[in-house]
């Protein structure tokens, strides 16, 4: 078996740099939101670095009140900047963090499940009668159920023994 060394001249490859695509405030915000969803601090800092490079290191450093060299150290892979520094950088970018329940984010990310098709009915369609009560049923506790007695649907069920 012969071995052949690979040289980069054999293959045309372009380097992907997200900075080339972060050309609007909306793109930058969407990029940072996606990075936050990963829940990985290193990934988030890399994304923040990309957004800052897209906006301009000198401009962001000036607005954040940091020196360029200090900003480079803050954005260096493996650096763990303080929250205050991150907030200053986001403020310099014109971006603000907002807090919301995690379950709201999970619900927003889940695609809506397709509703099953309604079964075909033979004959007349079933009519639901309008009731004066709210359409949302309030669950009753067992004690309240025993005090009020069985409902129409619960009449056939056996009563709990004392």
Coordinates of C-alpha atoms in Angstrom, one line a residue:
X1 CA 0.0 0.0 0.0
X2 CA 1.4 3.3 -1.0
X3 CA 0.9 6.4 1.1
X4 CA 0.4 9.8 -0.3
X5 CA 0.8 13.0 1.5
X6 CA -2.1 15.4 1.3
X7 CA -1.4 19.0 0.4
X8 CA -3.8 21.9 0.6
X9 CA -3.2 22.7 -3.0
X10 CA -5.1 19.6 -4.0
X11 CA -8.4 20.9 -2.6
X12 CA -10.1 24.3 -2.8
X13 CA -11.5 25.0 0.7
X14 CA -12.8 28.3 1.9
X15 CA -12.6 29.2 5.6
X16 CA -16.0 29.9 7.2
X17 CA -16.1 33.0 9.3
X18 CA -19.5 33.9 10.9
X19 CA -18.4 37.5 11.0
X20 CA -19.0 37.7 7.2
X21 CA -22.7 37.0 7.8
X22 CA -23.3 39.2 10.9
X23 CA -24.2 42.2 8.9
X24 CA -27.2 43.5 10.8
X25 CA -28.4 44.0 14.3
X26 CA -31.1 41.3 13.8
X27 CA -28.5 38.8 12.6
X28 CA -26.2 39.5 15.6
X29 CA -29.1 39.1 18.1
X30 CA -30.3 35.9 16.5
X31 CA -26.7 34.5 16.6
X32 CA -26.3 35.3 20.3
X33 CA -29.7 33.9 21.1
X34 CA -28.8 30.6 19.4
X35 CA -25.5 30.6 21.4
X36 CA -27.3 31.2 24.7
X37 CA -29.6 28.2 23.9
X38 CA -26.6 25.9 23.8
X39 CA -26.0 26.6 27.5
X40 CA -22.2 26.4 27.1
X41 CA -20.2 29.4 28.4
X42 CA -17.2 28.8 26.0
X43 CA -19.6 28.7 23.0
X44 CA -21.3 31.8 24.1
X45 CA -18.1 33.7 24.5
X46 CA -16.9 32.6 21.1
X47 CA -20.2 33.9 19.6
X48 CA -19.9 37.1 21.5
X49 CA -16.4 37.5 20.2
X50 CA -17.7 37.0 16.6
X51 CA -20.3 39.7 17.1
X52 CA -17.8 42.1 18.6
X53 CA -15.4 41.4 15.6
X54 CA -18.3 42.1 13.2
X55 CA -19.1 45.4 14.9
X56 CA -15.5 46.4 15.2
X57 CA -13.1 45.7 18.1
X58 CA -12.0 49.3 18.5
X59 CA -15.5 50.7 18.5
X60 CA -16.9 48.2 21.0
X61 CA -13.8 48.6 23.3
X62 CA -14.3 52.3 23.3
X63 CA -18.0 52.2 24.0
X64 CA -17.4 49.6 26.8
X65 CA -14.7 51.6 28.4
X66 CA -12.0 49.0 27.8
X67 CA -8.7 49.0 26.1
X68 CA -8.4 47.0 22.9
X69 CA -5.7 44.8 24.5
X70 CA -8.0 44.2 27.5
X71 CA -10.9 43.3 25.2
X72 CA -8.7 40.8 23.3
X73 CA -7.7 39.1 26.6
X74 CA -11.4 39.0 27.6
X75 CA -12.4 37.3 24.4
X76 CA -9.4 34.9 24.3
X77 CA -10.6 31.2 24.3
X78 CA -10.5 29.9 27.9
X79 CA -10.9 33.3 29.5
X80 CA -13.7 33.6 32.1
X81 CA -14.7 37.2 32.1
X82 CA -16.9 38.6 34.9
X83 CA -20.6 39.1 34.4
X84 CA -20.1 42.8 34.7
X85 CA -17.6 42.8 31.8
X86 CA -20.0 40.8 29.7
X87 CA -22.9 43.2 30.5
X88 CA -20.7 46.2 29.5
X89 CA -19.8 44.5 26.2
X90 CA -23.5 43.7 25.5
X91 CA -24.4 47.3 26.3
X92 CA -21.7 48.6 24.0
X93 CA -23.3 46.4 21.3
X94 CA -26.7 47.8 22.0
X95 CA -27.9 44.4 23.2
X96 CA -29.7 43.7 26.5
X97 CA -30.2 40.4 28.3
X98 CA -33.7 39.4 29.3
X99 CA -34.8 36.8 31.8
X100 CA -37.6 34.4 31.2
X101 CA -38.6 31.0 32.6
X102 CA -36.7 28.1 31.0
X103 CA -39.9 26.2 30.3
X104 CA -41.1 29.1 28.1
X105 CA -38.0 28.7 26.0
X106 CA -38.4 24.9 25.8
X107 CA -42.0 25.3 24.7
X108 CA -41.0 27.9 22.1
X109 CA -38.4 25.5 20.6
X110 CA -40.6 22.4 20.4
X111 CA -42.4 22.2 17.0
X112 CA -46.1 22.0 17.3
X113 CA -47.3 18.4 17.1
X114 CA -49.8 17.6 14.3
X115 CA -53.3 17.1 15.6
X116 CA -54.8 13.8 14.8
X117 CA -57.6 13.8 12.3
X118 CA -61.2 13.8 13.7
X119 CA -63.0 10.5 13.1
X120 CA -65.8 10.5 10.6
X121 CA -69.2 10.2 12.2
X122 CA -72.1 8.4 10.6
X123 CA -75.5 10.0 10.6
X124 CA -76.1 13.4 12.3
X125 CA -73.1 15.3 13.6
X126 CA -72.9 15.3 17.4
X127 CA -74.0 18.7 18.9
X128 CA -72.5 19.9 22.1
X129 CA -74.9 21.7 24.3
X130 CA -73.9 25.1 25.6
X131 CA -73.7 25.2 29.3
X132 CA -73.8 28.3 31.5
X133 CA -70.6 27.1 33.3
X134 CA -67.1 28.0 32.2
X135 CA -65.7 25.8 29.5
X136 CA -62.7 25.1 31.7
X137 CA -63.5 22.6 34.4
X138 CA -62.1 23.1 37.8
X139 CA -60.9 20.0 39.5
X140 CA -62.7 19.2 42.7
X141 CA -61.0 17.7 45.7
X142 CA -62.2 14.3 47.0
X143 CA -63.7 16.0 50.1
X144 CA -65.7 18.5 47.9
X145 CA -66.8 15.6 45.7
X146 CA -68.1 13.7 48.7
X147 CA -69.9 16.7 50.1
X148 CA -71.6 17.6 46.8
X149 CA -72.4 14.0 45.9
X150 CA -71.8 12.3 42.6
X151 CA -72.0 14.1 39.3
X152 CA -74.0 12.8 36.3
X153 CA -70.9 11.1 35.0
X154 CA -69.9 9.8 38.4
X155 CA -73.4 8.4 39.3
X156 CA -72.5 5.0 38.1
X157 CA -69.3 4.8 40.0
X158 CA -69.2 3.3 43.4
X159 CA -69.0 5.7 46.3
X160 CA -65.9 5.4 48.6
X161 CA -66.6 3.5 51.8
X162 CA -66.3 5.2 55.1

